[in-house]
Short mmCIF file of C-alpha atoms and ligand atoms in Angstrom, two decimals:
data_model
loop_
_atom_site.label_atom_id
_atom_site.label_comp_id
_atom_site.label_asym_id
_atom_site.label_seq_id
_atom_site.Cartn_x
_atom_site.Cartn_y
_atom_site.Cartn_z
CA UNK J 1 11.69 -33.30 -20.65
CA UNK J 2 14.50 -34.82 -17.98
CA UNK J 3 16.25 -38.16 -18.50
CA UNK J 4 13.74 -40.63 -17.76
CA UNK J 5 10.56 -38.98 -18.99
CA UNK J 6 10.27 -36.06 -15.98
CA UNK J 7 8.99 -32.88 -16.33
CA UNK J 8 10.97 -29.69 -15.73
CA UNK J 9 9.42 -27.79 -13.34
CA UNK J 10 10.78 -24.31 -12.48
CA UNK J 11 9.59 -22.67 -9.44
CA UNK J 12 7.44 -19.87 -11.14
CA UNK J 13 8.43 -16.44 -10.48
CA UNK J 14 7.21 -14.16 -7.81
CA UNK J 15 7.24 -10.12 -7.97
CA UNK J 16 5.70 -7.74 -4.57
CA UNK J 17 4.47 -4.53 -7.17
CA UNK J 18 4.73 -1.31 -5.35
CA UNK J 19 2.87 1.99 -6.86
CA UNK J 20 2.92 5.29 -5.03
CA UNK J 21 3.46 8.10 -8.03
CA UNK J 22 0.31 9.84 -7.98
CA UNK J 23 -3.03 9.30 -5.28
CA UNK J 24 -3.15 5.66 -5.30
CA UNK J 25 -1.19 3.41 -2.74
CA UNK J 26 -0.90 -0.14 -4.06
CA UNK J 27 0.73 -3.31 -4.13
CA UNK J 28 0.65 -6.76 -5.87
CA UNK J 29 2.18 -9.82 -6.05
CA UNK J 30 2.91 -10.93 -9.66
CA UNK J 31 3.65 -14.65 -11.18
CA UNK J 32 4.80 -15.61 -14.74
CA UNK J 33 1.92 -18.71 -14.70
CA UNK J 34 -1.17 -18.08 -14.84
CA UNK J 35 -3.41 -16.48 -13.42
CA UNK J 36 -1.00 -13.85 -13.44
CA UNK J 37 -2.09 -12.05 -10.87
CA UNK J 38 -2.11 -13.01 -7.24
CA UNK J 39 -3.37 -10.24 -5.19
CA UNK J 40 -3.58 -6.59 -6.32
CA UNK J 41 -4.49 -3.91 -3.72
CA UNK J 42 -5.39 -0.68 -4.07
CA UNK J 43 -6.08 2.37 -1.72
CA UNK J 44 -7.51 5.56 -3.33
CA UNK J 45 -6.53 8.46 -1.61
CA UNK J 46 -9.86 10.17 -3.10
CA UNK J 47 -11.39 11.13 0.33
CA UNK J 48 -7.45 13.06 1.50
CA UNK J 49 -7.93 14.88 -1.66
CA UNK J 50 -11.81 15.91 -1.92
CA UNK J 51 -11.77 18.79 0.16
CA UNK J 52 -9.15 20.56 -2.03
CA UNK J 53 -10.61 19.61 -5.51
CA UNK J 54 -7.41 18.11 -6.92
CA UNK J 55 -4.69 16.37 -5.66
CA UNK J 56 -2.14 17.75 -3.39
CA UNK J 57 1.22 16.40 -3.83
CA UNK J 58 2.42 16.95 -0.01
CA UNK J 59 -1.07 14.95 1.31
CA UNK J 60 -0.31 12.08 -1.25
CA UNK J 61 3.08 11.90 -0.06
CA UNK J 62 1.80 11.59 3.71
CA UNK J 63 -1.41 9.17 2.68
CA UNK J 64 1.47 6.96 1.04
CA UNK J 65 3.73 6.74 4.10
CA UNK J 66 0.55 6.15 5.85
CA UNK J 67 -0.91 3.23 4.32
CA UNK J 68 1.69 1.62 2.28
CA UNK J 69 2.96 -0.83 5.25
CA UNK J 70 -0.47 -2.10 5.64
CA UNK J 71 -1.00 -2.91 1.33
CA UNK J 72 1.83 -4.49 0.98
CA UNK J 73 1.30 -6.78 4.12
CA UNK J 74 -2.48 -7.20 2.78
CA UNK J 75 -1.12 -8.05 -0.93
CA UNK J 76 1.46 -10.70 0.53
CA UNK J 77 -1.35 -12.15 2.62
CA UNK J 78 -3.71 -12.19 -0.17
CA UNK J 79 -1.06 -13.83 -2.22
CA UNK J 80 -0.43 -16.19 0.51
CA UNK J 81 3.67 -15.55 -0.11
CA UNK J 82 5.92 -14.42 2.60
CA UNK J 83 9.08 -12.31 1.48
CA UNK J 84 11.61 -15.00 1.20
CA UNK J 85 9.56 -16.88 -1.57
CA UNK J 86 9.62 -13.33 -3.28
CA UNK J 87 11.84 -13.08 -6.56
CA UNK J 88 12.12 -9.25 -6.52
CA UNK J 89 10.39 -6.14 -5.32
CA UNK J 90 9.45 -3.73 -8.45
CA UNK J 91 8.54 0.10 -7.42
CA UNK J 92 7.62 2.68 -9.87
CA UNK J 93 10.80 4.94 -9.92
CA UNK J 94 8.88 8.06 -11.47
CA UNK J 95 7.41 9.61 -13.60
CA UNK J 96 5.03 11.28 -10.76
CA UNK J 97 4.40 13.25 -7.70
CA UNK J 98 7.88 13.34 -6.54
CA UNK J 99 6.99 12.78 -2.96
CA UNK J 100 5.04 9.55 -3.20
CA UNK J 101 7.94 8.42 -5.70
CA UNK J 102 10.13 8.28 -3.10
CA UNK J 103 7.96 6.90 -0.48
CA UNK J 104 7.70 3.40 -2.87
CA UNK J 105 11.24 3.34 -4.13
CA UNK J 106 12.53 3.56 -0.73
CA UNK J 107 10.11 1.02 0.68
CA UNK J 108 10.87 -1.11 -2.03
CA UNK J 109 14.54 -0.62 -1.83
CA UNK J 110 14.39 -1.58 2.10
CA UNK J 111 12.75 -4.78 1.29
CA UNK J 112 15.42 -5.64 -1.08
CA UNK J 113 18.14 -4.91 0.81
CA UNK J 114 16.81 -6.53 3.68
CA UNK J 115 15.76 -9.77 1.62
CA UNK J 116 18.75 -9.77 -0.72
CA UNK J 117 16.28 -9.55 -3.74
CA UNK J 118 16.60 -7.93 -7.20
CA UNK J 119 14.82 -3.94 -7.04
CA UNK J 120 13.09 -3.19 -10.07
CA UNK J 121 12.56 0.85 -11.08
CA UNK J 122 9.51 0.70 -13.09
CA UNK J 123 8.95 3.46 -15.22
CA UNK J 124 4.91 4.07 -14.17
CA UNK J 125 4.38 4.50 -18.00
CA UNK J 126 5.68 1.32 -18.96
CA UNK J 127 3.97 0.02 -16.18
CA UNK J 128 0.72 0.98 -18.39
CA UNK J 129 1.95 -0.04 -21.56
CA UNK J 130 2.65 -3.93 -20.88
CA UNK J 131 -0.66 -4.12 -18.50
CA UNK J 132 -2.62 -5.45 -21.10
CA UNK J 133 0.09 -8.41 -21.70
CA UNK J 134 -1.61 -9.33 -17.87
CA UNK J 135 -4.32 -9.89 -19.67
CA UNK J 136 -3.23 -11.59 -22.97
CA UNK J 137 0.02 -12.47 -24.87
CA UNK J 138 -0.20 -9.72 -27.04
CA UNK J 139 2.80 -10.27 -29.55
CA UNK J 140 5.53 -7.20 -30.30
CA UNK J 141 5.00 -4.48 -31.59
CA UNK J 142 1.50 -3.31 -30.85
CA UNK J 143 -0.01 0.30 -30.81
CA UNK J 144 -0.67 1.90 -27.62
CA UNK J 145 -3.24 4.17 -26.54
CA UNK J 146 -2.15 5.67 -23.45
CA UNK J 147 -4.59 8.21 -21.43
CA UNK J 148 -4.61 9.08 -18.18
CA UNK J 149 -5.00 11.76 -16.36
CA UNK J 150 -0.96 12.96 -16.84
CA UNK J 151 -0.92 11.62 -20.16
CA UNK J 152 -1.61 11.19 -23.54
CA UNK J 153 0.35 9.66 -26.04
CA UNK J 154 0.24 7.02 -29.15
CA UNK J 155 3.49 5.14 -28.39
CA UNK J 156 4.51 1.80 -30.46
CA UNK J 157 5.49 -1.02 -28.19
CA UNK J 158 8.81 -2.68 -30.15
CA UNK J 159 9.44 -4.82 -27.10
CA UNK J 160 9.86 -4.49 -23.39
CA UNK J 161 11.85 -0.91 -22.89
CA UNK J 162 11.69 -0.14 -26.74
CA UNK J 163 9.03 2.16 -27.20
CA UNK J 164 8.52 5.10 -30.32
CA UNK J 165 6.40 7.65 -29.42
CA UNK J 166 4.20 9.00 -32.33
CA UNK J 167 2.06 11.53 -30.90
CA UNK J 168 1.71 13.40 -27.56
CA UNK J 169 -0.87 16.28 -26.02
CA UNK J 170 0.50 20.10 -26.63
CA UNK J 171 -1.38 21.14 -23.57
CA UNK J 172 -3.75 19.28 -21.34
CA UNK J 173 -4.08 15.20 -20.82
CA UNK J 174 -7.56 13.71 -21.95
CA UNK J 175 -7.74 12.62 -18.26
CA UNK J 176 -7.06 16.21 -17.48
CA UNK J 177 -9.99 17.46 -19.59
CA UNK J 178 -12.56 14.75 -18.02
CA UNK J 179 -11.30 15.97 -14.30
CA UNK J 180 -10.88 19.98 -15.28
CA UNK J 181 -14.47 19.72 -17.20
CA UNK J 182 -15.84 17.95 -14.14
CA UNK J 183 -15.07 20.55 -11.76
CA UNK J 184 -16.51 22.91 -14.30
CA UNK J 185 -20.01 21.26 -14.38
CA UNK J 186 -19.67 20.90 -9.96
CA UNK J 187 -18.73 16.87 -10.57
CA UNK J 188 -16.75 15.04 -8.02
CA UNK J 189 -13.02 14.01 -8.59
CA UNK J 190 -11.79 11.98 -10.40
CA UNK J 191 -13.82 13.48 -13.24
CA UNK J 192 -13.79 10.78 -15.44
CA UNK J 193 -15.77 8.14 -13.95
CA UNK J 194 -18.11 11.58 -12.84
CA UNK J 195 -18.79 12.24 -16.11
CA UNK J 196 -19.54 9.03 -17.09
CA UNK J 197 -22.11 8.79 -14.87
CA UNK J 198 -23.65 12.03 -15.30
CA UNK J 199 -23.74 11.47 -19.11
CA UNK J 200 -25.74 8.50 -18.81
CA UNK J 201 -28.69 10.45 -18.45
CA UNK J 202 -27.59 13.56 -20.92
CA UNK J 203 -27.84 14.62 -24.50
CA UNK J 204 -24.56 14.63 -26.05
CA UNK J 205 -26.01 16.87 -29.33
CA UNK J 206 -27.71 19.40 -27.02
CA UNK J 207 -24.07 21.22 -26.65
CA UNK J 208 -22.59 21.32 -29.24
CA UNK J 209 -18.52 21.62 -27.88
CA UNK J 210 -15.25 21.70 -30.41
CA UNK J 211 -13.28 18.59 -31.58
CA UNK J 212 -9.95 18.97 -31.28
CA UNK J 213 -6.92 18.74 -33.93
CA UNK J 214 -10.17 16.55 -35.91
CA UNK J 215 -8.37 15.71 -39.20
CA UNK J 216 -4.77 17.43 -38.33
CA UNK J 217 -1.93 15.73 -39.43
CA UNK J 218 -0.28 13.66 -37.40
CA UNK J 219 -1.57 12.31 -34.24
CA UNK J 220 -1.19 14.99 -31.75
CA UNK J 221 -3.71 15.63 -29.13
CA UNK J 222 -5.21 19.01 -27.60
CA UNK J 223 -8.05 19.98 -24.83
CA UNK J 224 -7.30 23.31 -23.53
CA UNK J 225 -9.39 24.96 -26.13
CA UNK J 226 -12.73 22.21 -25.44
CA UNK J 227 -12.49 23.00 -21.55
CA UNK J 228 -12.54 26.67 -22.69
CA UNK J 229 -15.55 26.12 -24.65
CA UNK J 230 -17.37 23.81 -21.62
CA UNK J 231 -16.20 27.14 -19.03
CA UNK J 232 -18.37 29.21 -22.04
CA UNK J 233 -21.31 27.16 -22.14
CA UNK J 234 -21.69 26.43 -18.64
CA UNK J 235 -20.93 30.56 -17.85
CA UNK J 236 -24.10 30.87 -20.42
CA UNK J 237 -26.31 28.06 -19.01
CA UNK J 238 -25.76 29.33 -15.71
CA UNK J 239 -24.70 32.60 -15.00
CA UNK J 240 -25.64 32.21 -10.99
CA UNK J 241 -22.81 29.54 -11.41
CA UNK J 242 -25.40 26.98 -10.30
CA UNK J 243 -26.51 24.04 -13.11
CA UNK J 244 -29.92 22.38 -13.57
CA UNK J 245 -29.41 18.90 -13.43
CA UNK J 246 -29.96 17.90 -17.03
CA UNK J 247 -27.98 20.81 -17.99
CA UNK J 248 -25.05 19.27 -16.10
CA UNK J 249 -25.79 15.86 -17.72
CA UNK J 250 -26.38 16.88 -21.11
CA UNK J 251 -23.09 18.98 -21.00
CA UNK J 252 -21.20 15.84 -19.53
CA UNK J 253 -22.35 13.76 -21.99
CA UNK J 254 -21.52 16.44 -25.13
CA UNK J 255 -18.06 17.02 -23.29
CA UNK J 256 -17.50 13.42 -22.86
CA UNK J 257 -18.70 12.55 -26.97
CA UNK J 258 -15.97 15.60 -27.85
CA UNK J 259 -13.04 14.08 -26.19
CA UNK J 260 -13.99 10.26 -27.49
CA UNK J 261 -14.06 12.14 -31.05
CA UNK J 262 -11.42 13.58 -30.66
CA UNK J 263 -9.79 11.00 -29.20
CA UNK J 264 -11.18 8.31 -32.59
CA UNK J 265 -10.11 10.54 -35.19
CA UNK J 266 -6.51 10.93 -33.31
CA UNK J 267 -6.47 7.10 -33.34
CA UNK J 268 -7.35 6.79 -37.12
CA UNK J 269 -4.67 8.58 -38.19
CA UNK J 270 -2.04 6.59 -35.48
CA UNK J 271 -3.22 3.59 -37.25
CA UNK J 272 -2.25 4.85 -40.47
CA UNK J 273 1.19 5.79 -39.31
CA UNK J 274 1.71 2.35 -37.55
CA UNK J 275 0.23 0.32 -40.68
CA UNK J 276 2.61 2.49 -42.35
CA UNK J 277 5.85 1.66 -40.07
CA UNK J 278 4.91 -2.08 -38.92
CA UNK J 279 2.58 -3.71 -42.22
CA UNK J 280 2.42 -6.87 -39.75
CA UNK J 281 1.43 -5.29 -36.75
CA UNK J 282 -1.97 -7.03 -35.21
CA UNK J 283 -3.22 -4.96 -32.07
CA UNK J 284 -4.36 -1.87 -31.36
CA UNK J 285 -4.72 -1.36 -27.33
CA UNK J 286 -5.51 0.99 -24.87
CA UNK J 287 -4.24 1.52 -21.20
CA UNK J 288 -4.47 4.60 -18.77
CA UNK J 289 -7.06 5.69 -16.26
CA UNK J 290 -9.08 7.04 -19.24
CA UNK J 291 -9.17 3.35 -20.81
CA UNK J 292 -11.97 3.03 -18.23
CA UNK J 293 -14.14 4.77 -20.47
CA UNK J 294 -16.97 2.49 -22.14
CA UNK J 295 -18.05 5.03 -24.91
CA UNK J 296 -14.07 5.43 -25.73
CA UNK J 297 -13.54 1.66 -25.26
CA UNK J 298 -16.28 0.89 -27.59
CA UNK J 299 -15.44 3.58 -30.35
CA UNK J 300 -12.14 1.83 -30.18
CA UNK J 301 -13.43 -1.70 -30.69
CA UNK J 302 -15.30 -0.32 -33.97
CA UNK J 303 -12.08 1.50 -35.17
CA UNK J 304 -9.82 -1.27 -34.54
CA UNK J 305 -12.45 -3.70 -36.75
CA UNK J 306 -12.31 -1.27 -39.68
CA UNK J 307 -8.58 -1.68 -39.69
CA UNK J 308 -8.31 -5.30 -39.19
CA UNK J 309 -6.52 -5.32 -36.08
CA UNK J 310 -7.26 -6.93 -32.82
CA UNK J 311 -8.45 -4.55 -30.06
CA UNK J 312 -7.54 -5.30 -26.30
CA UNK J 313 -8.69 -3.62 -22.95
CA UNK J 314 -7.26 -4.59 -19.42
CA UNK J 315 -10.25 -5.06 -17.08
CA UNK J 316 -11.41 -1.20 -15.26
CA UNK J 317 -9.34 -2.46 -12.63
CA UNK J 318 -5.82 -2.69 -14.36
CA UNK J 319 -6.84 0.84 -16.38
CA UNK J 320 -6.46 3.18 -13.22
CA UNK J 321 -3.21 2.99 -11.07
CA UNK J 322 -2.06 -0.14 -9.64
CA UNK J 323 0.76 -2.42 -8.09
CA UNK J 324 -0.17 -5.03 -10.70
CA UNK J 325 1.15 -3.33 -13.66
CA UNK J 326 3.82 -2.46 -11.98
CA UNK J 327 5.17 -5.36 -10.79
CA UNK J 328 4.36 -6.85 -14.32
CA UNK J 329 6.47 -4.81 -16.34
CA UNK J 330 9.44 -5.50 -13.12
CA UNK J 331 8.53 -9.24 -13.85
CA UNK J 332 8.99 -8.75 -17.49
CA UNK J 333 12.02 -6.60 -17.14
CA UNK J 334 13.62 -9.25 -14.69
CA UNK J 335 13.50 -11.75 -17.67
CA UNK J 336 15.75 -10.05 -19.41
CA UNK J 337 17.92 -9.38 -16.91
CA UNK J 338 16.97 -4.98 -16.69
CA UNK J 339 17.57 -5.17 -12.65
CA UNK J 340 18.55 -1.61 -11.08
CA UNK J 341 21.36 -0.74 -7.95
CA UNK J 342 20.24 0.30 -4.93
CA UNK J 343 21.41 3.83 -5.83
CA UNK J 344 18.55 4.35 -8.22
CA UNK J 345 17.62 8.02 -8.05
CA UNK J 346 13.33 8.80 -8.42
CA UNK J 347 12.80 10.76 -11.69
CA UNK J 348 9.94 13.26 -11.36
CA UNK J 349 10.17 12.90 -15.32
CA UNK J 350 10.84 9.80 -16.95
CA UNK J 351 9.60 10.15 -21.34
CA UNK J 352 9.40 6.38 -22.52
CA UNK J 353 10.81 7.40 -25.75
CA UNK J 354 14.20 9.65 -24.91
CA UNK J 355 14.40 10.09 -28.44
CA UNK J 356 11.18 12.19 -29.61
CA UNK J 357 11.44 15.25 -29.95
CA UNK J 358 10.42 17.32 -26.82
CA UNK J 359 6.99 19.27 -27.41
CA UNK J 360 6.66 22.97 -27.26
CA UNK J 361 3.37 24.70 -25.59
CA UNK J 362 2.22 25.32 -22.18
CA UNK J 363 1.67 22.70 -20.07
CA UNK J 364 3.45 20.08 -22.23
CA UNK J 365 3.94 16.75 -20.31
CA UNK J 366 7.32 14.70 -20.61
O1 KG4 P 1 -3.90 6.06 -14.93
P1 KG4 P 1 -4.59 6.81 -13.83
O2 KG4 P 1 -5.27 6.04 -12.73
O3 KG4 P 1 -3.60 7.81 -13.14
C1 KG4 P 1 -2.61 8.51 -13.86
O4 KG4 P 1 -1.53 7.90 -14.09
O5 KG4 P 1 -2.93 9.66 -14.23
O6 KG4 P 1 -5.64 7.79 -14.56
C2 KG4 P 1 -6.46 8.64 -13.83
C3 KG4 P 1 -7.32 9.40 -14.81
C4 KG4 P 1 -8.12 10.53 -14.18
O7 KG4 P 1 -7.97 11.70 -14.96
C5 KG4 P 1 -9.56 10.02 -14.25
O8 KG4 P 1 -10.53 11.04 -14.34
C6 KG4 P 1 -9.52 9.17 -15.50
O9 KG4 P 1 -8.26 8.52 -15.45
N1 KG4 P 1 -10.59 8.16 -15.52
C7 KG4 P 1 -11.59 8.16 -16.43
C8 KG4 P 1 -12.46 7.10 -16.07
N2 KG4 P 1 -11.96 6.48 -14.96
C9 KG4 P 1 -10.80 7.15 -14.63
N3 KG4 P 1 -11.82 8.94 -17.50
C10 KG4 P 1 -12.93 8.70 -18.23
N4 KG4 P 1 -13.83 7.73 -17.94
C11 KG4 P 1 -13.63 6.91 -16.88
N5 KG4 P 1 -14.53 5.96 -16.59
ZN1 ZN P 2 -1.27 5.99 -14.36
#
C-alpha cells in the first residue's frame, strides 16, 4: 500500500516470444498478470515439408524468413501492443535447425536494437520446461517429462536455469519413433498426431511390438530397436509394401501402446529417483510435442496418483512449438535479471544440464 491508502500498481510486463528452431514460425506476446498469454501465433511449415517426408533444414530456414515478419506483426496486433510498450524481445537461441535459429535471433536482435529493449536467448528446451508454469504456479522443483520429437529426457526443474538431468534417449526421441513408425505404416507427418488418429480405430494387442529398457535401471529411454520391430511386422503384413487399413490401425495403435509403456515404466522409476533426491517435491509434469498424446497424458495422470503427486499438462496448444513458451521462460528469466548482449552467438546444441554426463550411442541427442 502507498501513503494514504493507494494501491501500487506496476505496469505489468510485456515480452514479443519469437520461435524459429525447428518447422514452426511463431510469436507471442507474454504478460506476468493473468491471463498470461496475450496472443500466441503459430505457422506450421507442414505443407513446405510434405513432399520430402521429413523436414528439410534449408526449406525451414527459407519458410522462417518468409513468414516471420507477418507473425510477429499478427501476434502484436492480436495483443493489441505496439513495440514501444514491449519490455523485451525473447528468441530461442538454439538448440535446433541452425538455419531457422538464426533467422529468430537476428529478428529478435533487430527489434531490440532498434527499440532499445532487453534480448532474451531462450534455450528452446527451457522454453518447454517452464510452459506449464503458463498454465499454473507450479512451485520449484518439479519433475519434467520432456518429449518431443528431438528429445527425450527426465530433467528436475530446481528453479529457472537450474535444471538436473536424470535420464536421456541412447538413440532415437519418442517423437522420433511416432514420426519414423508413421512413415513406416504410409502415415502423414508429423507422425504423432497420425498415429493417434489411426489408432483410434486399431487393436493395440493384435501386434504384439517390444517395450523398451521396461524395468532397466535408471531412467534411460530407447526406440531404435521398437521401429525395427514395426519395419518387421509391417515387411510381414505386407510384403507388396502396401497395408490394409486395419492393419495400419491396429499396428498404430500397438506401436503407439509400446512407446506409452515404455514411456510409464521409464517414468516410474524417475519418480523413484526424484522422491529419492527431493522427499517434498509435489508435481510430476509433462511438456514436448509428444505431451499431446491423450493415451500418454492419461497413463501419466494414473501414475502420478499412485505416487501422490500432482500431475500437470499445458493445453495441446502449448505442447508443440510455440512463441508462448518462449517468451515465458524470457519473461521469467528477465525477473531475475538473465538478459543476453547483442553478440549472442545461436547454439545448434544447447544440453540444459552442462553437467550430465554426455551419452554414448548412435544418434545420441545433446
Ligand atoms: O515439441 P515439438 O513441437 O517440436 C520439437 O521440439 O521437436 O514436438 C514435435 C513432435 C513430433 O515428433 C510429433 O510427431 C510429436 O511431437 N507429436 C505427437 C503428438 N502431437 C505431436 N506425438 C504423439 N501424439 C501426438 N498427439
Ligand atoms: Zn520443441
Amino acid at each position: 500500500m502507498l501513503p494514504g491508502g493507494g494501491k501500487a500498481t506496476l505496469a505489468a510486463m510485456l515480452v514479443l516470444g519469437i520461435e524459429t528452431s525447428c518447422d514452426e514460425t511463431a510469436a507471442a506476446v507474454v504478460t506476468d498478470v493473468a491471463p498470461y498469454i496475450r496472443s500466441n501465433i503459430v505457422f506450421s511449415q507442414t505443407v513446405e515439408h510434405a513432399p520430402y517426408g521429413g523436414i528439410v533444414p534449408e526449406i525451414a530456414a527459407r519458410a522462417h524468413l518468409a513468414h516471420l515478419d507477418p507473425m510477429i506483426e499478427a501476434a502484436m496486433a492480436e495483443a493489441r501492443v505496439g513495440f514501444g510498450d514491449l519490455s523485451a524481445v525473447a528468441a530461442t537461441g538454439g538448440p535446433g535447425l541452425i538455419g531457422g535459429v538464426i533467422v529468430g535471433v537476428m529478428e529478435a536482435k533487430a527489434i531490440a536494437f532498434a527499440r532499445r529493449l532487453p534480448f532474451i536467448a531462450v534455450n528452446h528446451l527451457e522454453g518447454h520446461a517452464l510452459s506449464p508454469r503458463l498454465v499454473k504456479d507450479i512451485p520449484f522443483p518439479y519433475l519434467l517429462l520432456l518429449v518431443s520429437g528431438g528429445h527425450c529426457q527426465f530433467l528436475i526443474v530446481e528453479g529457472v536455469g537450474r535444471y538436473r538431468r536424470l535420464g536421456t534417449t541412447i538413440d532415437d526421441a519418442a517423437g522420433e519413433a511416432f514420426d519414423k513408425g508413421a512413415k513406416l505404416l504410409g502415415l502423414d507427418y508429423p507422425g504423432g498426431p497420425a498415429i493417434e488418429r489411426a489408432a483410434a480405430a486399431g487393436d493395440a494387442k493384435r501386434f504384439l511390438l517390444p517395450r523398451p529398457m521396461l524395468g532397466r535401471d535408471g531412467c534411460d529411454f530407447s526406440f531404435s530397436g521398437l521401429k525395427t520391430a514395426l519395419r518387421l511386422a509391417v515387411e510381414r503384413q505386407a510384403p507388396d509394401g502396401v497395408l490394409a487399413a486395419q492393419d495400419q490401425a491396429d499396428l498404430a495403435a500397438g506401436l503407439q501402446a509400446a512407446i506409452v509403456d515404455s514411456l510409464a515404466d521409464r517414468t516410474r522409476h524417475a519418480i523413484a529417483i526424484f522422491r529419492n533426491r527431493h522427499p517434498d517435491g509435489e508435481t510430476l509434469v509433462v511438456a514436448g510435442g509428444v505431451a499431446a498424446n491423450t493415451a500418454l497424458r492419461t497413463r501419466l495422470t494414473n501414475l502420478a496418483q499412485n505416487a501422490c503427486l500432482d500431475f500437470v499438462a499445458p493445453p495441446v496448444s502449448l505442447c508443440t512449438d510455440n512463441g508462448a513458451m518462449i517468451g515465458w521462460a524470457g519473461l521469467e528469466r528477465m525477473k531475475l535479471g538473465l538478459v543476453d548482449g547483442l553478440d549472442f552467438a545461436p547454439r545448434p546444441r544447447w544440453p540444459l544440464d552442462p553437467g550430465a554426463a554426455p551419452m554414448r550411442g548412435a544418434g545420441v541427442k545433446a
